[in-house]
Amino acid sequence: GGWGDERLSVTECTATGNGTNGIFVELQREAWPPPRGISITGCHVTDNRFGISDWGAQGLVVSACTITGNHQVGFDVSSRGTATVGGRGGLVTGCLIDLNVGDGVAIGGTPGPYTVQGNRISGNGGHGYRVHDIGCAEPVTAQEVVIEGNGIRDNALDGVRLDGATCDAFVVGNRIRNNGRRAAPAACGGGPNVRYTALSMIDQGAAWLPDGHRGKILTAGDETAVVTANSGTGLMLAPVRPGASSAWAGDPPAGGTPYRLPDPPSTRAGITVNATAVSPTLRANRSWDNQQTRSQTHGLWITADGRCTDGRVVDNDLEGNAVGAARFDTAPAEGLWERNHGLPARRGDGPTPAPIGQPATGPSGPGSSGC
């Protein structure tokens, strides 16, 4: 910041193993104009704490990048920088945001707008796309965040989650499927079937749901590690920090060390509203699960803390999930709800019966393990 138009292009670079950010732009002083004219194109960003971060730019363009295997977030917008000013007006397009340990995309501390369009957001260990409140002294409402035309699939938790306040958000034309992969019940064990390596744990007596422990914290004795993927008998673990070659602070636990994996969340939706959303547009999204063992419990979920007011929710297909098309712990208020496959039509400000899904149980929810 400080110069206005900075006219900077970062092109075809590789950033790997960095302790904080792979590629990073920020505003240094709050009184300066946010930096404009920055583009990041064709880069490969992996094994950093944050992959690519916008902590205060204006109109950052990120395109055709591979953002994978980063530890906290793949692409991060926030006001964590020295000026505590969030990035705004940016565009993320045509990127592969895949297999990050935490969320794929996280948007927080920005007044907006911000557009995430035409990306593949898949296999991440948290949410696919998340708007959240990063704990600012004065919470910021994100205006006109746009999530359009993305393929959002196979993430461990929700596909799209609004955990922070938004106004005029647009969730349009996305394909949101097979999320909520963190669906396996709690597990525990130890003894002769259990062994540990630098980046894995094997229990020959297990029969886990493939990738059902993705993103969970494995506790082994006094040690912990984060699960990135699993087979029926093996857990793959994230390095303990960027650039490390082991998931453990020291040597791996001794063979036979008792371990525990926690229960999953009981509801894991394609689209979740968990904060105040004023005048959102949800249009022409398909939110479904086509796995043999479904893990995405609902197409749409408004939580007890969520508020959806004056929404335009039309032409969405919410059928084909593990439990139901939608779960409304808080009924939407006002707005237009029409032609949504799986939901009754709704217009105006009258009360609407809210379809309430039941928490998942058995192999796709808590309570079936005994651990």
Tab-separated table of C-alpha atoms in Angstrom:
chain	number	residue	atom	x	y	z
A	1	GLY	CA	0.000	0.000	0.000
A	2	GLY	CA	0.880	3.656	-0.147
A	3	TRP	CA	1.280	3.997	-3.920
A	4	GLY	CA	-2.249	3.244	-5.101
A	5	ASP	CA	-1.866	1.354	-8.393
A	6	GLU	CA	1.068	-0.996	-7.819
A	7	ARG	CA	0.848	-2.848	-11.170
A	8	LEU	CA	2.376	-6.041	-9.852
A	9	SER	CA	2.091	-9.467	-11.511
A	10	VAL	CA	3.179	-12.676	-9.787
A	11	THR	CA	3.265	-15.293	-12.526
A	12	GLU	CA	4.178	-19.008	-12.639
A	13	CYS	CA	5.852	-19.069	-9.226
A	14	THR	CA	6.038	-21.921	-6.722
A	15	ALA	CA	5.671	-21.240	-2.994
A	16	THR	CA	6.151	-24.174	-0.653
A	17	GLY	CA	6.929	-24.879	2.987
A	18	ASN	CA	6.575	-21.297	4.274
A	19	GLY	CA	5.718	-20.716	7.928
A	20	THR	CA	2.910	-18.231	7.320
A	21	ASN	CA	1.883	-17.406	3.733
A	22	GLY	CA	2.853	-18.860	0.387
A	23	ILE	CA	1.979	-15.655	-1.510
A	24	PHE	CA	0.878	-12.651	0.536
A	25	VAL	CA	-0.441	-9.153	-0.093
A	26	GLU	CA	-1.498	-6.684	2.601
A	27	LEU	CA	-2.036	-3.039	3.464
A	28	GLN	CA	0.747	-1.803	5.748
A	29	ARG	CA	-0.949	1.292	7.198
A	30	GLU	CA	-4.665	1.902	7.599
A	31	ALA	CA	-4.434	5.525	6.334
A	32	TRP	CA	-2.798	4.487	3.050
A	33	PRO	CA	-4.842	3.593	-0.040
A	34	PRO	CA	-5.162	-0.204	-0.406
A	35	PRO	CA	-2.829	-1.577	-3.095
A	36	ARG	CA	-4.456	-1.973	-6.517
A	37	GLY	CA	-3.391	-3.616	-9.745
A	38	ILE	CA	-2.003	-6.877	-8.297
A	39	SER	CA	-2.520	-10.189	-10.083
A	40	ILE	CA	-1.367	-13.714	-9.191
A	41	THR	CA	-1.510	-16.101	-12.141
A	42	GLY	CA	-0.520	-19.694	-12.778
A	43	CYS	CA	1.207	-20.255	-9.432
A	44	HIS	CA	1.583	-23.462	-7.414
A	45	VAL	CA	1.199	-22.962	-3.668
A	46	THR	CA	1.554	-25.895	-1.291
A	47	ASP	CA	2.565	-26.840	2.291
A	48	ASN	CA	2.300	-23.313	3.709
A	49	ARG	CA	0.244	-22.229	6.711
A	50	PHE	CA	-1.925	-20.103	4.387
A	51	GLY	CA	-1.679	-20.705	0.650
A	52	ILE	CA	-2.503	-17.286	-0.854
A	53	SER	CA	-3.632	-14.447	1.440
A	54	ASP	CA	-5.286	-11.097	0.764
A	55	TRP	CA	-4.938	-9.058	3.935
A	56	GLY	CA	-5.789	-5.627	2.588
A	57	ALA	CA	-5.529	-5.302	-1.203
A	58	GLN	CA	-8.155	-3.737	-3.461
A	59	GLY	CA	-9.143	-5.754	-6.518
A	60	LEU	CA	-6.623	-8.588	-6.266
A	61	VAL	CA	-6.994	-11.060	-9.165
A	62	VAL	CA	-5.985	-14.691	-8.551
A	63	SER	CA	-6.372	-16.973	-11.558
A	64	ALA	CA	-5.333	-20.435	-12.771
A	65	CYS	CA	-3.459	-21.281	-9.564
A	66	THR	CA	-3.040	-24.644	-7.849
A	67	ILE	CA	-3.568	-24.180	-4.116
A	68	THR	CA	-3.141	-27.494	-2.342
A	69	GLY	CA	-1.894	-29.056	0.878
A	70	ASN	CA	-1.770	-25.836	2.911
A	71	HIS	CA	-2.245	-26.211	6.637
A	72	GLN	CA	-4.862	-23.676	7.751
A	73	VAL	CA	-6.572	-22.237	4.645
A	74	GLY	CA	-5.995	-22.540	0.923
A	75	PHE	CA	-7.097	-19.001	-0.052
A	76	ASP	CA	-7.588	-16.542	2.821
A	77	VAL	CA	-9.122	-13.058	2.933
A	78	SER	CA	-8.918	-11.382	6.325
A	79	SER	CA	-7.963	-8.330	8.365
A	80	ARG	CA	-5.168	-10.155	10.192
A	81	GLY	CA	-2.538	-7.846	8.645
A	82	THR	CA	-0.705	-5.002	10.364
A	83	ALA	CA	-3.342	-2.415	9.353
A	84	THR	CA	-6.266	-4.720	10.349
A	85	VAL	CA	-7.910	-3.956	6.980
A	86	GLY	CA	-9.400	-6.856	5.043
A	87	GLY	CA	-8.963	-7.368	1.310
A	88	ARG	CA	-11.892	-6.351	-0.867
A	89	GLY	CA	-13.035	-6.240	-4.462
A	90	GLY	CA	-11.008	-9.332	-5.352
A	91	LEU	CA	-11.598	-12.112	-7.868
A	92	VAL	CA	-10.512	-15.748	-7.537
A	93	THR	CA	-11.181	-17.686	-10.729
A	94	GLY	CA	-10.122	-20.834	-12.533
A	95	CYS	CA	-8.144	-22.216	-9.585
A	96	LEU	CA	-7.756	-25.709	-8.149
A	97	ILE	CA	-8.209	-25.388	-4.375
A	98	ASP	CA	-7.779	-28.950	-3.252
A	99	LEU	CA	-6.716	-31.113	-0.306
A	100	ASN	CA	-5.862	-28.280	2.077
A	101	VAL	CA	-5.755	-29.414	5.705
A	102	GLY	CA	-8.327	-26.809	6.826
A	103	ASP	CA	-10.808	-24.756	4.809
A	104	GLY	CA	-10.452	-24.350	1.071
A	105	VAL	CA	-11.490	-20.667	0.944
A	106	ALA	CA	-12.000	-18.475	4.038
A	107	ILE	CA	-13.417	-14.933	3.862
A	108	GLY	CA	-13.304	-12.862	7.071
A	109	GLY	CA	-12.904	-9.282	8.249
A	110	THR	CA	-13.761	-7.808	4.845
A	111	PRO	CA	-16.544	-5.350	4.009
A	112	GLY	CA	-16.686	-6.951	0.560
A	113	PRO	CA	-17.308	-7.343	-2.240
A	114	TYR	CA	-15.376	-10.515	-3.104
A	115	THR	CA	-15.954	-12.979	-5.942
A	116	VAL	CA	-15.000	-16.662	-6.049
A	117	GLN	CA	-15.984	-17.943	-9.487
A	118	GLY	CA	-15.380	-20.996	-11.615
A	119	ASN	CA	-13.035	-22.881	-9.289
A	120	ARG	CA	-12.764	-26.466	-8.145
A	121	ILE	CA	-12.887	-26.498	-4.331
A	122	SER	CA	-12.489	-30.106	-3.274
A	123	GLY	CA	-11.159	-32.535	-0.718
A	124	ASN	CA	-10.375	-29.937	1.948
A	125	GLY	CA	-10.267	-30.941	5.607
A	126	GLY	CA	-12.680	-28.224	6.765
A	127	HIS	CA	-15.353	-26.354	4.851
A	128	GLY	CA	-15.094	-25.818	1.131
A	129	TYR	CA	-15.963	-22.091	1.240
A	130	ARG	CA	-16.506	-20.216	4.512
A	131	VAL	CA	-17.414	-16.660	5.478
A	132	HIS	CA	-16.495	-16.146	9.123
A	133	ASP	CA	-16.040	-13.585	11.879
A	134	ILE	CA	-12.335	-13.464	12.760
A	135	GLY	CA	-12.948	-11.747	16.098
A	136	CYS	CA	-12.639	-8.083	15.105
A	137	ALA	CA	-13.386	-5.487	17.810
A	138	GLU	CA	-16.236	-4.347	15.556
A	139	PRO	CA	-17.683	-7.240	13.534
A	140	VAL	CA	-17.777	-6.558	9.793
A	141	THR	CA	-20.722	-7.426	7.540
A	142	ALA	CA	-19.463	-8.700	4.198
A	143	GLN	CA	-21.369	-7.043	1.344
A	144	GLU	CA	-21.848	-8.753	-2.000
A	145	VAL	CA	-19.701	-11.812	-1.588
A	146	VAL	CA	-20.230	-13.926	-4.692
A	147	ILE	CA	-19.817	-17.705	-4.954
A	148	GLU	CA	-20.639	-18.536	-8.558
A	149	GLY	CA	-20.163	-21.472	-10.893
A	150	ASN	CA	-17.825	-23.468	-8.658
A	151	GLY	CA	-17.521	-27.219	-8.263
A	152	ILE	CA	-17.526	-27.722	-4.482
A	153	ARG	CA	-17.198	-31.364	-3.552
A	154	ASP	CA	-15.764	-33.940	-1.171
A	155	ASN	CA	-14.904	-31.441	1.561
A	156	ALA	CA	-14.880	-32.720	5.139
A	157	LEU	CA	-17.549	-30.346	6.476
A	158	ASP	CA	-20.058	-28.068	4.727
A	159	GLY	CA	-19.653	-27.136	1.096
A	160	VAL	CA	-20.546	-23.449	1.612
A	161	ARG	CA	-20.857	-22.097	5.159
A	162	LEU	CA	-21.835	-18.558	6.161
A	163	ASP	CA	-20.501	-18.195	9.715
A	164	GLY	CA	-20.195	-14.403	9.464
A	165	ALA	CA	-22.776	-11.693	8.731
A	166	THR	CA	-23.470	-10.998	5.043
A	167	CYS	CA	-25.653	-8.660	3.028
A	168	ASP	CA	-26.585	-9.284	-0.601
A	169	ALA	CA	-24.541	-12.472	-0.823
A	170	PHE	CA	-24.839	-14.370	-4.112
A	171	VAL	CA	-24.578	-18.173	-4.180
A	172	VAL	CA	-25.359	-18.896	-7.805
A	173	GLY	CA	-24.940	-21.814	-10.180
A	174	ASN	CA	-22.690	-23.980	-8.021
A	175	ARG	CA	-22.425	-27.763	-8.084
A	176	ILE	CA	-22.191	-28.753	-4.421
A	177	ARG	CA	-21.962	-32.476	-3.835
A	178	ASN	CA	-20.620	-35.205	-1.577
A	179	ASN	CA	-19.478	-32.846	1.174
A	180	GLY	CA	-19.582	-33.702	4.879
A	181	ARG	CA	-17.042	-36.454	4.327
A	182	ARG	CA	-16.108	-36.283	8.025
A	183	ALA	CA	-18.938	-38.712	8.733
A	184	ALA	CA	-17.307	-41.649	10.528
A	185	PRO	CA	-18.234	-42.192	14.183
A	186	ALA	CA	-15.704	-41.910	16.976
A	187	ALA	CA	-13.055	-44.610	16.993
A	188	CYS	CA	-10.504	-45.822	19.496
A	189	GLY	CA	-8.021	-48.637	19.780
A	190	GLY	CA	-4.527	-49.749	20.607
A	191	GLY	CA	-2.482	-52.900	21.043
A	192	PRO	CA	-0.708	-55.181	18.561
A	193	ASN	CA	-2.771	-54.141	15.524
A	194	VAL	CA	-1.733	-50.492	15.865
A	195	ARG	CA	1.453	-48.920	14.538
A	196	TYR	CA	2.625	-45.408	13.719
A	197	THR	CA	4.937	-43.897	11.120
A	198	ALA	CA	6.052	-40.319	10.519
A	199	LEU	CA	2.923	-39.504	8.477
A	200	SER	CA	0.472	-42.319	9.157
A	201	MET	CA	-1.262	-44.557	11.675
A	202	ILE	CA	-2.400	-48.089	10.853
A	203	ASP	CA	-4.912	-50.194	12.766
A	204	GLN	CA	-5.234	-53.552	11.062
A	205	GLY	CA	-8.359	-54.309	13.085
A	206	ALA	CA	-10.260	-51.211	11.919
A	207	ALA	CA	-12.952	-50.967	9.246
A	208	TRP	CA	-13.355	-47.204	8.826
A	209	LEU	CA	-15.491	-45.359	6.322
A	210	PRO	CA	-13.020	-44.157	3.645
A	211	ASP	CA	-12.138	-40.503	4.322
A	212	GLY	CA	-14.705	-40.453	7.137
A	213	HIS	CA	-12.056	-39.119	9.557
A	214	ARG	CA	-10.776	-36.353	7.245
A	215	GLY	CA	-9.874	-33.254	9.246
A	216	LYS	CA	-10.245	-34.909	12.662
A	217	ILE	CA	-7.668	-34.627	15.435
A	218	LEU	CA	-6.033	-37.974	16.202
A	219	THR	CA	-4.951	-38.317	19.837
A	220	ALA	CA	-2.298	-40.967	20.427
A	221	GLY	CA	-1.092	-41.055	24.004
A	222	ASP	CA	0.038	-37.475	24.705
A	223	GLU	CA	0.495	-36.615	21.020
A	224	THR	CA	-1.967	-35.200	18.493
A	225	ALA	CA	-1.998	-35.043	14.694
A	226	VAL	CA	-4.468	-33.984	11.980
A	227	VAL	CA	-5.962	-36.568	9.625
A	228	THR	CA	-5.897	-35.617	5.938
A	229	ALA	CA	-7.388	-38.849	4.533
A	230	ASN	CA	-8.050	-42.432	5.524
A	231	SER	CA	-8.626	-45.884	4.127
A	232	GLY	CA	-10.394	-48.681	5.974
A	233	THR	CA	-7.368	-49.358	8.163
A	234	GLY	CA	-4.976	-46.430	7.740
A	235	LEU	CA	-4.878	-42.717	8.540
A	236	MET	CA	-2.785	-40.282	6.519
A	237	LEU	CA	-1.555	-37.391	8.684
A	238	ALA	CA	-0.591	-33.774	7.974
A	239	PRO	CA	2.965	-32.624	8.738
A	240	VAL	CA	3.145	-30.937	12.131
A	241	ARG	CA	4.071	-27.623	10.471
A	242	PRO	CA	4.937	-26.341	6.987
A	243	GLY	CA	8.162	-27.844	5.692
A	244	ALA	CA	8.164	-30.694	8.227
A	245	SER	CA	8.507	-34.346	7.272
A	246	SER	CA	6.591	-35.762	10.231
A	247	ALA	CA	3.162	-35.302	11.800
A	248	TRP	CA	4.697	-35.515	15.263
A	249	ALA	CA	6.712	-33.024	17.307
A	250	GLY	CA	9.194	-35.794	18.117
A	251	ASP	CA	9.405	-39.455	17.232
A	252	PRO	CA	6.187	-41.261	16.236
A	253	PRO	CA	4.317	-42.916	19.113
A	254	ALA	CA	5.385	-46.439	19.937
A	255	GLY	CA	3.480	-49.280	18.332
A	256	GLY	CA	0.355	-50.209	20.273
A	257	THR	CA	-0.105	-46.740	21.812
A	258	PRO	CA	-3.843	-46.192	22.466
A	259	TYR	CA	-5.537	-43.704	20.162
A	260	ARG	CA	-8.848	-41.899	19.874
A	261	LEU	CA	-10.729	-40.134	17.090
A	262	PRO	CA	-13.756	-37.919	17.953
A	263	ASP	CA	-17.313	-38.054	16.650
A	264	PRO	CA	-18.250	-36.013	13.562
A	265	PRO	CA	-20.763	-33.151	13.576
A	266	SER	CA	-24.244	-34.627	13.149
A	267	THR	CA	-25.357	-32.200	10.413
A	268	ARG	CA	-23.140	-31.539	7.387
A	269	ALA	CA	-24.891	-29.583	4.668
A	270	GLY	CA	-24.148	-28.445	1.163
A	271	ILE	CA	-25.052	-24.830	2.044
A	272	THR	CA	-25.246	-23.651	5.678
A	273	VAL	CA	-26.421	-20.291	7.040
A	274	ASN	CA	-25.041	-19.913	10.580
A	275	ALA	CA	-25.141	-16.103	10.923
A	276	THR	CA	-27.272	-13.174	9.777
A	277	ALA	CA	-27.774	-13.211	5.994
A	278	VAL	CA	-29.753	-10.207	4.725
A	279	SER	CA	-31.119	-10.348	1.158
A	280	PRO	CA	-29.092	-13.349	0.003
A	281	THR	CA	-29.573	-14.742	-3.485
A	282	LEU	CA	-29.399	-18.529	-3.769
A	283	ARG	CA	-30.172	-19.435	-7.356
A	284	ALA	CA	-29.672	-22.398	-9.668
A	285	ASN	CA	-27.471	-24.385	-7.309
A	286	ARG	CA	-27.555	-28.156	-7.171
A	287	SER	CA	-26.684	-29.504	-3.717
A	288	TRP	CA	-26.739	-33.310	-3.515
A	289	ASP	CA	-24.859	-36.486	-2.688
A	290	ASN	CA	-24.393	-39.347	-5.131
A	291	GLN	CA	-22.062	-41.558	-3.107
A	292	GLN	CA	-23.011	-45.115	-2.243
A	293	THR	CA	-22.781	-44.111	1.442
A	294	ARG	CA	-24.014	-40.534	1.556
A	295	SER	CA	-22.286	-38.062	3.879
A	296	GLN	CA	-23.857	-34.700	2.968
A	297	THR	CA	-26.892	-34.727	5.241
A	298	HIS	CA	-28.870	-31.798	3.747
A	299	GLY	CA	-28.838	-29.598	0.697
A	300	LEU	CA	-29.514	-26.443	2.766
A	301	TRP	CA	-29.349	-25.796	6.519
A	302	ILE	CA	-30.321	-22.685	8.481
A	303	THR	CA	-28.985	-23.251	12.005
A	304	ALA	CA	-30.393	-22.036	15.316
A	305	ASP	CA	-27.913	-19.119	15.112
A	306	GLY	CA	-28.614	-18.432	11.442
A	307	ARG	CA	-30.990	-15.742	10.159
A	308	CYS	CA	-32.073	-15.630	6.523
A	309	THR	CA	-34.061	-12.443	5.851
A	310	ASP	CA	-35.557	-11.256	2.557
A	311	GLY	CA	-33.810	-13.964	0.566
A	312	ARG	CA	-34.250	-14.728	-3.115
A	313	VAL	CA	-34.052	-18.513	-3.107
A	314	VAL	CA	-35.156	-19.852	-6.474
A	315	ASP	CA	-34.491	-22.683	-8.925
A	316	ASN	CA	-32.277	-24.746	-6.614
A	317	ASP	CA	-32.206	-28.549	-6.576
A	318	LEU	CA	-31.757	-29.773	-2.999
A	319	GLU	CA	-32.881	-33.383	-3.376
A	320	GLY	CA	-30.691	-36.462	-2.995
A	321	ASN	CA	-28.958	-35.930	0.365
A	322	ALA	CA	-28.481	-38.385	3.221
A	323	VAL	CA	-31.251	-37.016	5.472
A	324	GLY	CA	-33.306	-34.458	3.590
A	325	ALA	CA	-33.437	-31.531	1.213
A	326	ALA	CA	-33.287	-28.905	3.972
A	327	ARG	CA	-33.120	-28.402	7.706
A	328	PHE	CA	-34.468	-25.119	9.144
A	329	ASP	CA	-33.693	-24.740	12.839
A	330	THR	CA	-34.673	-21.088	12.286
A	331	ALA	CA	-37.394	-20.378	9.739
A	332	PRO	CA	-36.508	-17.916	6.972
A	333	ALA	CA	-38.185	-14.499	7.166
A	334	GLU	CA	-39.739	-12.659	4.215
A	335	GLY	CA	-38.315	-12.980	0.728
A	336	LEU	CA	-39.104	-15.197	-2.252
A	337	TRP	CA	-38.734	-18.995	-2.264
A	338	GLU	CA	-39.879	-20.635	-5.499
A	339	ARG	CA	-39.166	-23.626	-7.734
A	340	ASN	CA	-36.735	-25.266	-5.310
A	341	HIS	CA	-36.768	-29.021	-5.820
A	342	GLY	CA	-37.442	-30.549	-2.409
A	343	LEU	CA	-38.986	-27.430	-0.796
A	344	PRO	CA	-42.505	-25.953	-0.817
A	345	ALA	CA	-42.960	-22.611	-2.585
A	346	ARG	CA	-42.962	-19.535	-0.368
A	347	ARG	CA	-43.638	-15.868	-1.064
A	348	GLY	CA	-43.984	-12.821	1.198
A	349	ASP	CA	-43.592	-12.502	4.945
A	350	GLY	CA	-46.010	-15.099	6.245
A	351	PRO	CA	-44.852	-18.006	8.409
A	352	THR	CA	-43.618	-21.120	6.655
A	353	PRO	CA	-43.526	-24.638	8.074
A	354	ALA	CA	-39.835	-25.403	8.441
A	355	PRO	CA	-38.639	-28.838	7.352
A	356	ILE	CA	-36.523	-30.113	10.207
A	357	GLY	CA	-34.120	-32.918	9.420
A	358	GLN	CA	-33.096	-35.417	12.072
A	359	PRO	CA	-29.442	-35.650	13.134
A	360	ALA	CA	-27.608	-38.373	11.279
A	361	THR	CA	-27.056	-41.555	13.246
A	362	GLY	CA	-25.367	-44.881	12.749
A	363	PRO	CA	-22.435	-45.064	10.318
A	364	SER	CA	-22.818	-41.422	9.192
A	365	GLY	CA	-23.184	-39.765	12.585
A	366	PRO	CA	-22.278	-39.908	16.276
A	367	GLY	CA	-23.388	-42.549	18.650
A	368	SER	CA	-22.507	-45.798	16.879
A	369	SER	CA	-19.010	-46.442	18.155
A	370	GLY	CA	-18.830	-46.888	21.917
A	371	CYS	CA	-15.528	-44.931	22.077
